CSV table of C-alpha atoms in Angstrom, one decimal:
chain,number,residue,atom,x,y,z
A,260,UNK,CA,-16.9,6.1,12.1
A,261,UNK,CA,-16.0,4.1,14.8
A,262,UNK,CA,-16.1,5.4,18.7
A,263,UNK,CA,-12.6,5.6,18.8
A,264,UNK,CA,-10.5,9.0,20.0
A,265,UNK,CA,-9.9,10.7,16.6
A,266,UNK,CA,-6.8,12.0,18.6
A,267,UNK,CA,-5.2,8.9,18.1
A,268,UNK,CA,-5.0,8.8,14.5
A,269,UNK,CA,-1.8,9.5,11.9
A,270,UNK,CA,-2.9,12.2,9.8
A,271,UNK,CA,-3.0,9.8,7.0
A,272,UNK,CA,-5.5,7.5,8.7
A,273,UNK,CA,-7.5,10.2,9.4
A,274,UNK,CA,-7.4,12.0,6.1
A,275,UNK,CA,-8.4,8.8,4.7
A,276,UNK,CA,-11.0,7.6,7.0
A,277,UNK,CA,-12.7,11.3,7.0
A,278,UNK,CA,-12.7,10.5,3.1
A,279,UNK,CA,-14.4,7.3,3.4
A,280,UNK,CA,-17.4,9.4,5.9
A,281,UNK,CA,-17.7,11.8,3.1
A,282,UNK,CA,-18.0,9.8,0.0
A,283,UNK,CA,-20.7,7.6,2.2
A,284,UNK,CA,-22.6,10.5,3.2
A,285,UNK,CA,-22.5,11.9,-0.2
A,286,UNK,CA,-23.9,9.2,-1.6
A,287,UNK,CA,-26.3,8.5,1.1
A,288,UNK,CA,-27.8,11.8,0.5
A,289,UNK,CA,-27.9,11.0,-3.5
A,290,UNK,CA,-25.7,13.8,-4.3
A,291,UNK,CA,-23.1,14.2,-7.2
A,292,UNK,CA,-19.5,14.7,-7.4
A,293,UNK,CA,-20.4,17.2,-9.9
A,294,UNK,CA,-22.9,18.6,-7.6
A,295,UNK,CA,-20.3,18.7,-4.6
A,296,UNK,CA,-17.6,20.5,-6.5
A,297,UNK,CA,-20.2,23.5,-7.8
A,298,UNK,CA,-21.1,23.9,-4.1
A,299,UNK,CA,-17.6,23.9,-2.9
A,300,UNK,CA,-16.5,26.2,-5.8
A,301,UNK,CA,-13.9,23.8,-7.2
A,302,UNK,CA,-12.8,20.6,-9.6
A,303,UNK,CA,-14.0,17.4,-9.4
A,304,UNK,CA,-10.5,16.7,-9.0
A,305,UNK,CA,-10.6,18.0,-5.5
A,306,UNK,CA,-13.6,16.4,-4.7
A,307,UNK,CA,-12.3,13.1,-5.7
A,308,UNK,CA,-9.1,13.8,-3.9
A,309,UNK,CA,-11.2,14.9,-0.4
A,310,UNK,CA,-13.0,10.9,-0.8
A,311,UNK,CA,-9.7,9.2,-1.5
A,312,UNK,CA,-7.9,10.9,1.4
A,313,UNK,CA,-5.3,12.5,-0.9
A,314,UNK,CA,-5.8,16.2,0.3
A,315,UNK,CA,-7.3,17.1,3.7
A,316,UNK,CA,-10.5,19.5,4.2
A,317,UNK,CA,-10.1,22.7,5.6
A,318,UNK,CA,-13.0,23.3,8.6
A,319,UNK,CA,-15.2,25.5,6.5
A,320,UNK,CA,-15.2,22.9,3.5
A,321,UNK,CA,-16.0,20.3,6.4
A,322,UNK,CA,-18.9,22.2,7.7
A,323,UNK,CA,-20.3,23.2,4.4
A,324,UNK,CA,-20.0,19.4,3.4
A,325,UNK,CA,-21.7,18.4,6.0
A,326,UNK,CA,-24.9,21.1,5.1
A,327,UNK,CA,-24.9,19.6,1.8
A,328,UNK,CA,-25.2,15.9,2.8
A,329,UNK,CA,-27.9,16.9,5.2
A,330,UNK,CA,-25.7,15.7,8.5
A,331,UNK,CA,-27.0,17.5,11.2
A,332,UNK,CA,-26.6,15.1,14.3
A,333,UNK,CA,-24.2,17.5,16.7
A,334,UNK,CA,-22.1,14.8,18.2
A,335,UNK,CA,-21.3,13.5,14.8
A,336,UNK,CA,-20.3,17.0,13.1
A,337,UNK,CA,-18.2,17.3,16.4
A,338,UNK,CA,-16.6,13.7,15.7
A,339,UNK,CA,-15.8,14.7,12.2
A,340,UNK,CA,-14.9,18.4,12.9
A,341,UNK,CA,-12.2,16.6,15.1
A,342,UNK,CA,-11.4,14.0,13.1
A,343,UNK,CA,-10.6,17.1,10.7
A,344,UNK,CA,-7.9,18.7,12.5
A,345,UNK,CA,-6.1,15.9,13.3
A,346,UNK,CA,-6.0,15.1,9.2
A,347,UNK,CA,-4.7,18.7,8.8
A,348,UNK,CA,-1.9,18.0,10.7
A,349,UNK,CA,1.3,17.8,8.7
A,350,UNK,CA,3.0,14.5,8.8
A,351,UNK,CA,6.8,13.9,8.6
A,352,UNK,CA,9.0,14.9,5.9
A,353,UNK,CA,9.3,11.8,3.8
A,354,UNK,CA,12.8,11.1,1.9
A,355,UNK,CA,11.6,10.3,-1.5
A,356,UNK,CA,10.1,13.8,-2.2
A,357,UNK,CA,9.5,14.6,-5.7
A,358,UNK,CA,11.4,11.7,-6.9
A,359,UNK,CA,9.1,9.0,-7.5
A,360,UNK,CA,5.7,9.6,-9.0
A,361,UNK,CA,2.8,10.9,-7.4
A,362,UNK,CA,0.7,7.5,-7.9
A,363,UNK,CA,3.8,6.0,-6.3
A,364,UNK,CA,3.4,8.5,-3.5
A,365,UNK,CA,0.0,7.3,-2.7
A,366,UNK,CA,0.5,3.9,-2.7
A,367,UNK,CA,3.5,4.5,0.1
A,368,UNK,CA,1.0,6.4,2.2
A,369,UNK,CA,-1.8,3.9,2.0
A,370,UNK,CA,1.2,1.2,2.1
A,371,UNK,CA,2.0,3.2,5.5
A,372,UNK,CA,-1.3,2.4,7.7
A,373,UNK,CA,-2.5,-0.8,5.9
A,374,UNK,CA,-2.5,-3.4,8.9
A,375,UNK,CA,-2.3,-6.2,5.5
A,376,UNK,CA,-0.7,-6.5,2.1
A,377,UNK,CA,-1.0,-9.4,-0.2
A,378,UNK,CA,1.5,-9.1,-3.2
A,379,UNK,CA,1.8,-11.6,-6.4
A,380,UNK,CA,5.6,-10.3,-7.7
A,381,UNK,CA,6.6,-11.8,-10.9
A,382,UNK,CA,10.2,-11.0,-11.1
A,383,UNK,CA,11.4,-8.8,-7.8
A,384,UNK,CA,11.8,-9.3,-4.1
A,385,UNK,CA,9.5,-6.5,-3.4
A,386,UNK,CA,10.9,-3.1,-1.2
A,387,UNK,CA,9.7,-4.0,2.0
A,388,UNK,CA,12.1,-6.9,2.3
A,389,UNK,CA,14.9,-5.7,0.1
A,390,UNK,CA,18.4,-5.5,1.4
A,391,UNK,CA,20.7,-2.6,1.0
A,392,UNK,CA,22.5,-3.6,-1.5
A,393,UNK,CA,20.0,-5.6,-3.4
A,394,UNK,CA,17.9,-2.3,-3.6
A,395,UNK,CA,20.7,-0.2,-4.2
A,396,UNK,CA,21.4,-2.4,-7.6
A,397,UNK,CA,17.4,-2.5,-8.5
A,398,UNK,CA,17.8,1.1,-8.2
A,399,UNK,CA,20.7,2.1,-10.2
A,400,UNK,CA,19.1,-0.1,-13.3
A,401,UNK,CA,17.0,2.6,-13.6
A,402,UNK,CA,19.1,5.4,-15.4
A,403,UNK,CA,16.6,7.9,-14.9
A,404,UNK,CA,18.1,8.2,-11.8
A,405,UNK,CA,20.8,10.5,-10.6
A,406,UNK,CA,23.2,8.5,-8.1
A,407,UNK,CA,22.3,11.2,-5.5
A,408,UNK,CA,18.4,10.0,-5.9
A,409,UNK,CA,19.2,6.5,-5.9
A,410,UNK,CA,20.9,7.1,-2.6
A,411,UNK,CA,17.6,9.2,-1.4
A,412,UNK,CA,15.2,6.1,-2.4
A,413,UNK,CA,17.9,3.6,-1.1
A,414,UNK,CA,17.5,4.7,2.6
A,415,UNK,CA,13.9,5.7,2.2
A,416,UNK,CA,13.6,1.7,1.0
A,417,UNK,CA,15.4,0.9,4.3
A,418,UNK,CA,13.4,2.7,6.5
A,419,UNK,CA,10.3,1.7,5.3
A,420,UNK,CA,10.7,-1.6,5.4
A,421,UNK,CA,12.4,-1.2,9.1
A,422,UNK,CA,9.0,0.3,10.2
A,423,UNK,CA,6.4,-1.5,8.4
A,424,UNK,CA,8.1,-4.7,9.2
A,425,UNK,CA,9.1,-4.1,12.8
A,426,UNK,CA,7.8,-1.2,14.0
A,427,UNK,CA,5.2,-0.4,16.1
A,428,UNK,CA,2.0,-1.6,14.2
A,429,UNK,CA,4.0,-4.0,12.1
A,430,UNK,CA,2.1,-4.7,8.6
A,431,UNK,CA,1.0,-8.9,8.0
A,432,UNK,CA,3.0,-9.2,4.7
A,433,UNK,CA,1.8,-12.2,2.3
A,434,UNK,CA,4.1,-12.9,-0.7
A,435,UNK,CA,4.1,-15.1,-3.5
A,436,UNK,CA,7.2,-14.9,-5.6
A,437,UNK,CA,8.0,-17.6,-8.8
A,438,UNK,CA,10.9,-19.6,-7.8
A,439,UNK,CA,12.6,-17.5,-10.7
A,440,UNK,CA,12.5,-14.6,-8.7
A,441,UNK,CA,15.3,-16.0,-6.3
A,442,UNK,CA,17.4,-16.5,-9.3
A,443,UNK,CA,17.6,-13.1,-11.0
A,444,UNK,CA,20.9,-12.1,-10.6
A,445,UNK,CA,20.6,-8.8,-8.8
A,446,UNK,CA,23.8,-7.1,-8.0
A,447,UNK,CA,25.8,-10.3,-8.5
A,448,UNK,CA,26.4,-13.2,-5.9
A,449,UNK,CA,27.3,-12.0,-2.9
A,450,UNK,CA,24.6,-9.6,-3.2
A,451,UNK,CA,21.9,-12.1,-4.0
A,452,UNK,CA,23.1,-14.2,-1.0
A,453,UNK,CA,22.9,-11.8,1.4
A,454,UNK,CA,19.3,-11.4,-0.2
A,455,UNK,CA,18.0,-14.3,0.5
A,456,UNK,CA,19.3,-15.1,3.8
A,457,UNK,CA,17.4,-12.1,4.9
A,458,UNK,CA,14.3,-13.7,3.2
A,459,UNK,CA,15.0,-16.7,5.2
A,460,UNK,CA,14.6,-14.4,8.4
A,461,UNK,CA,11.6,-12.5,7.6
A,462,UNK,CA,10.1,-15.6,7.4
A,463,UNK,CA,10.3,-16.7,10.8
A,464,UNK,CA,8.4,-12.7,11.7
A,465,UNK,CA,5.0,-14.3,12.6
A,466,UNK,CA,3.8,-11.4,10.6
A,467,UNK,CA,5.4,-12.8,7.6
A,468,UNK,CA,4.4,-15.2,5.0
A,469,UNK,CA,6.5,-16.4,1.7
A,470,UNK,CA,5.7,-18.2,-0.5
A,471,UNK,CA,7.2,-20.2,-3.8
A,472,UNK,CA,5.1,-20.6,-6.6
A,473,UNK,CA,7.3,-22.9,-8.8
A,474,UNK,CA,7.6,-23.3,-12.6
A,475,UNK,CA,6.3,-26.9,-12.6
A,476,UNK,CA,2.9,-25.8,-10.8
A,477,UNK,CA,2.3,-24.8,-14.8
A,478,UNK,CA,-0.4,-22.0,-15.4
A,479,UNK,CA,-2.2,-20.6,-12.4
A,480,UNK,CA,-4.9,-18.2,-12.8
A,481,UNK,CA,-3.1,-14.4,-12.0
A,482,UNK,CA,0.8,-15.5,-12.1
A,483,UNK,CA,1.4,-13.3,-14.7
A,484,UNK,CA,0.3,-10.2,-13.2
A,485,UNK,CA,2.3,-8.1,-10.6
A,486,UNK,CA,-0.6,-6.7,-8.5
A,487,UNK,CA,-0.9,-6.0,-4.4
A,488,UNK,CA,-3.5,-5.7,-2.4
A,489,UNK,CA,-3.9,-3.5,0.6
A,490,UNK,CA,-6.0,-3.9,3.4
A,491,UNK,CA,-6.2,-0.4,5.4
A,492,UNK,CA,-6.7,-0.2,9.5
A,493,UNK,CA,-10.1,0.5,11.2
A,494,UNK,CA,-12.6,-1.9,8.7
A,495,UNK,CA,-11.9,0.6,5.2
A,496,UNK,CA,-12.4,-0.9,2.2
A,497,UNK,CA,-9.3,-2.9,0.7
A,498,UNK,CA,-7.7,-2.0,-2.8
A,499,UNK,CA,-5.4,-3.4,-5.4
A,500,UNK,CA,-2.1,-1.4,-6.9
A,501,UNK,CA,-1.4,-2.5,-9.7
A,502,UNK,CA,2.5,-0.5,-10.9
A,503,UNK,CA,4.0,-0.3,-14.2
A,504,UNK,CA,7.0,1.2,-15.6
A,505,UNK,CA,6.0,4.9,-15.3
A,506,UNK,CA,3.6,5.2,-13.0
A,507,UNK,CA,0.7,2.9,-11.2
A,508,UNK,CA,-2.7,2.3,-11.2
A,509,UNK,CA,-5.8,1.8,-8.3
A,510,UNK,CA,-8.4,-0.5,-8.2
A,511,UNK,CA,-11.3,0.1,-6.1
A,512,UNK,CA,-14.5,-1.1,-7.1
A,513,UNK,CA,-15.4,-4.1,-5.6
A,514,UNK,CA,-15.9,-6.3,-7.7
A,515,UNK,CA,-12.8,-5.9,-9.1
A,516,UNK,CA,-11.3,-5.8,-6.0
A,517,UNK,CA,-12.8,-9.3,-5.4
A,518,UNK,CA,-11.3,-11.1,-8.8
A,519,UNK,CA,-8.2,-10.0,-7.4
A,520,UNK,CA,-8.6,-11.5,-3.8
A,521,UNK,CA,-9.7,-14.9,-5.6
A,522,UNK,CA,-6.7,-14.5,-8.2
A,523,UNK,CA,-4.7,-14.5,-4.8
A,524,UNK,CA,-6.2,-17.7,-3.2
A,525,UNK,CA,-5.5,-19.5,-6.2
A,526,UNK,CA,-1.7,-18.6,-6.2
A,527,UNK,CA,-1.6,-18.7,-2.2
A,528,UNK,CA,-3.2,-22.8,-2.9
A,529,UNK,CA,-0.7,-23.3,-5.8
A,530,UNK,CA,2.2,-21.9,-3.8
A,531,UNK,CA,4.7,-24.0,-1.7
A,532,UNK,CA,4.3,-24.2,2.1
A,533,UNK,CA,6.4,-21.5,4.4
A,534,UNK,CA,8.6,-24.1,5.1
A,535,UNK,CA,9.3,-25.7,1.7
A,536,UNK,CA,9.9,-22.0,0.6
A,537,UNK,CA,12.5,-21.5,3.2
A,538,UNK,CA,14.8,-24.7,2.2
A,539,UNK,CA,14.3,-23.9,-1.6
A,540,UNK,CA,15.7,-20.2,-0.5
A,541,UNK,CA,18.4,-21.9,1.7
A,542,UNK,CA,19.4,-24.5,-1.3
A,543,UNK,CA,19.5,-21.2,-4.0
A,544,UNK,CA,21.5,-19.4,-1.3
A,545,UNK,CA,24.1,-22.8,-1.0
A,546,UNK,CA,24.8,-22.8,-4.8
A,547,UNK,CA,25.7,-19.2,-5.3
């Protein structure tokens, strides 16, 4: 743990940091998750949620875990107890509630505290950058959603974008998209024109990088895969999120994460510069 005051962390940050620390202590103590679950008289899934930062740990459970892992230093125990207090605080209620799958809600939690996100999206403009018209057209295409659910998700998407790109702790967002993503007619010409102008405006932000990958570049490793690389704050480990039609998959083991990082570097290396991309966006918008 760093020496920053635990009270300055958000509940999401605190849960993630405490989970990482509990996993580190367990591994150092050579204690298995099975042994931990038996000691707490709980399921393996619950132990996993603690370590992923997906669930808060009660004070009694935390003290039992520190005893099991041999953590006897009183200052360290106090620091972790303080972190646990913050982690157990109730965060602000989200708009999207139960409308989205659990894995996607977990993505939102990680996205909320990430300091850097690198994404490759083969088809659509990413949610954080979408205009209201574009977001509504994308979400309304899902016939499993009711009009009321679409309204909720559009509002949540716009609020997430505003907070993450313009808030007090803006994320550094790096995007690589094929030129076809700028031409897919989502919502009609007026919606697309507004969306492209939005991207041009966002490209001027110091925390934004938008790069076009032209079709003439041919086969570039990773160009057919949609993935996002999220680097959390406070030195926590980088993770990769892969989204499919109904759910999402997390990749957090370092060798596999490294492969996605390498693929992203290849994509960036083959993509146009930000300046060239902005000119391309302006040309497409003018043609609509």
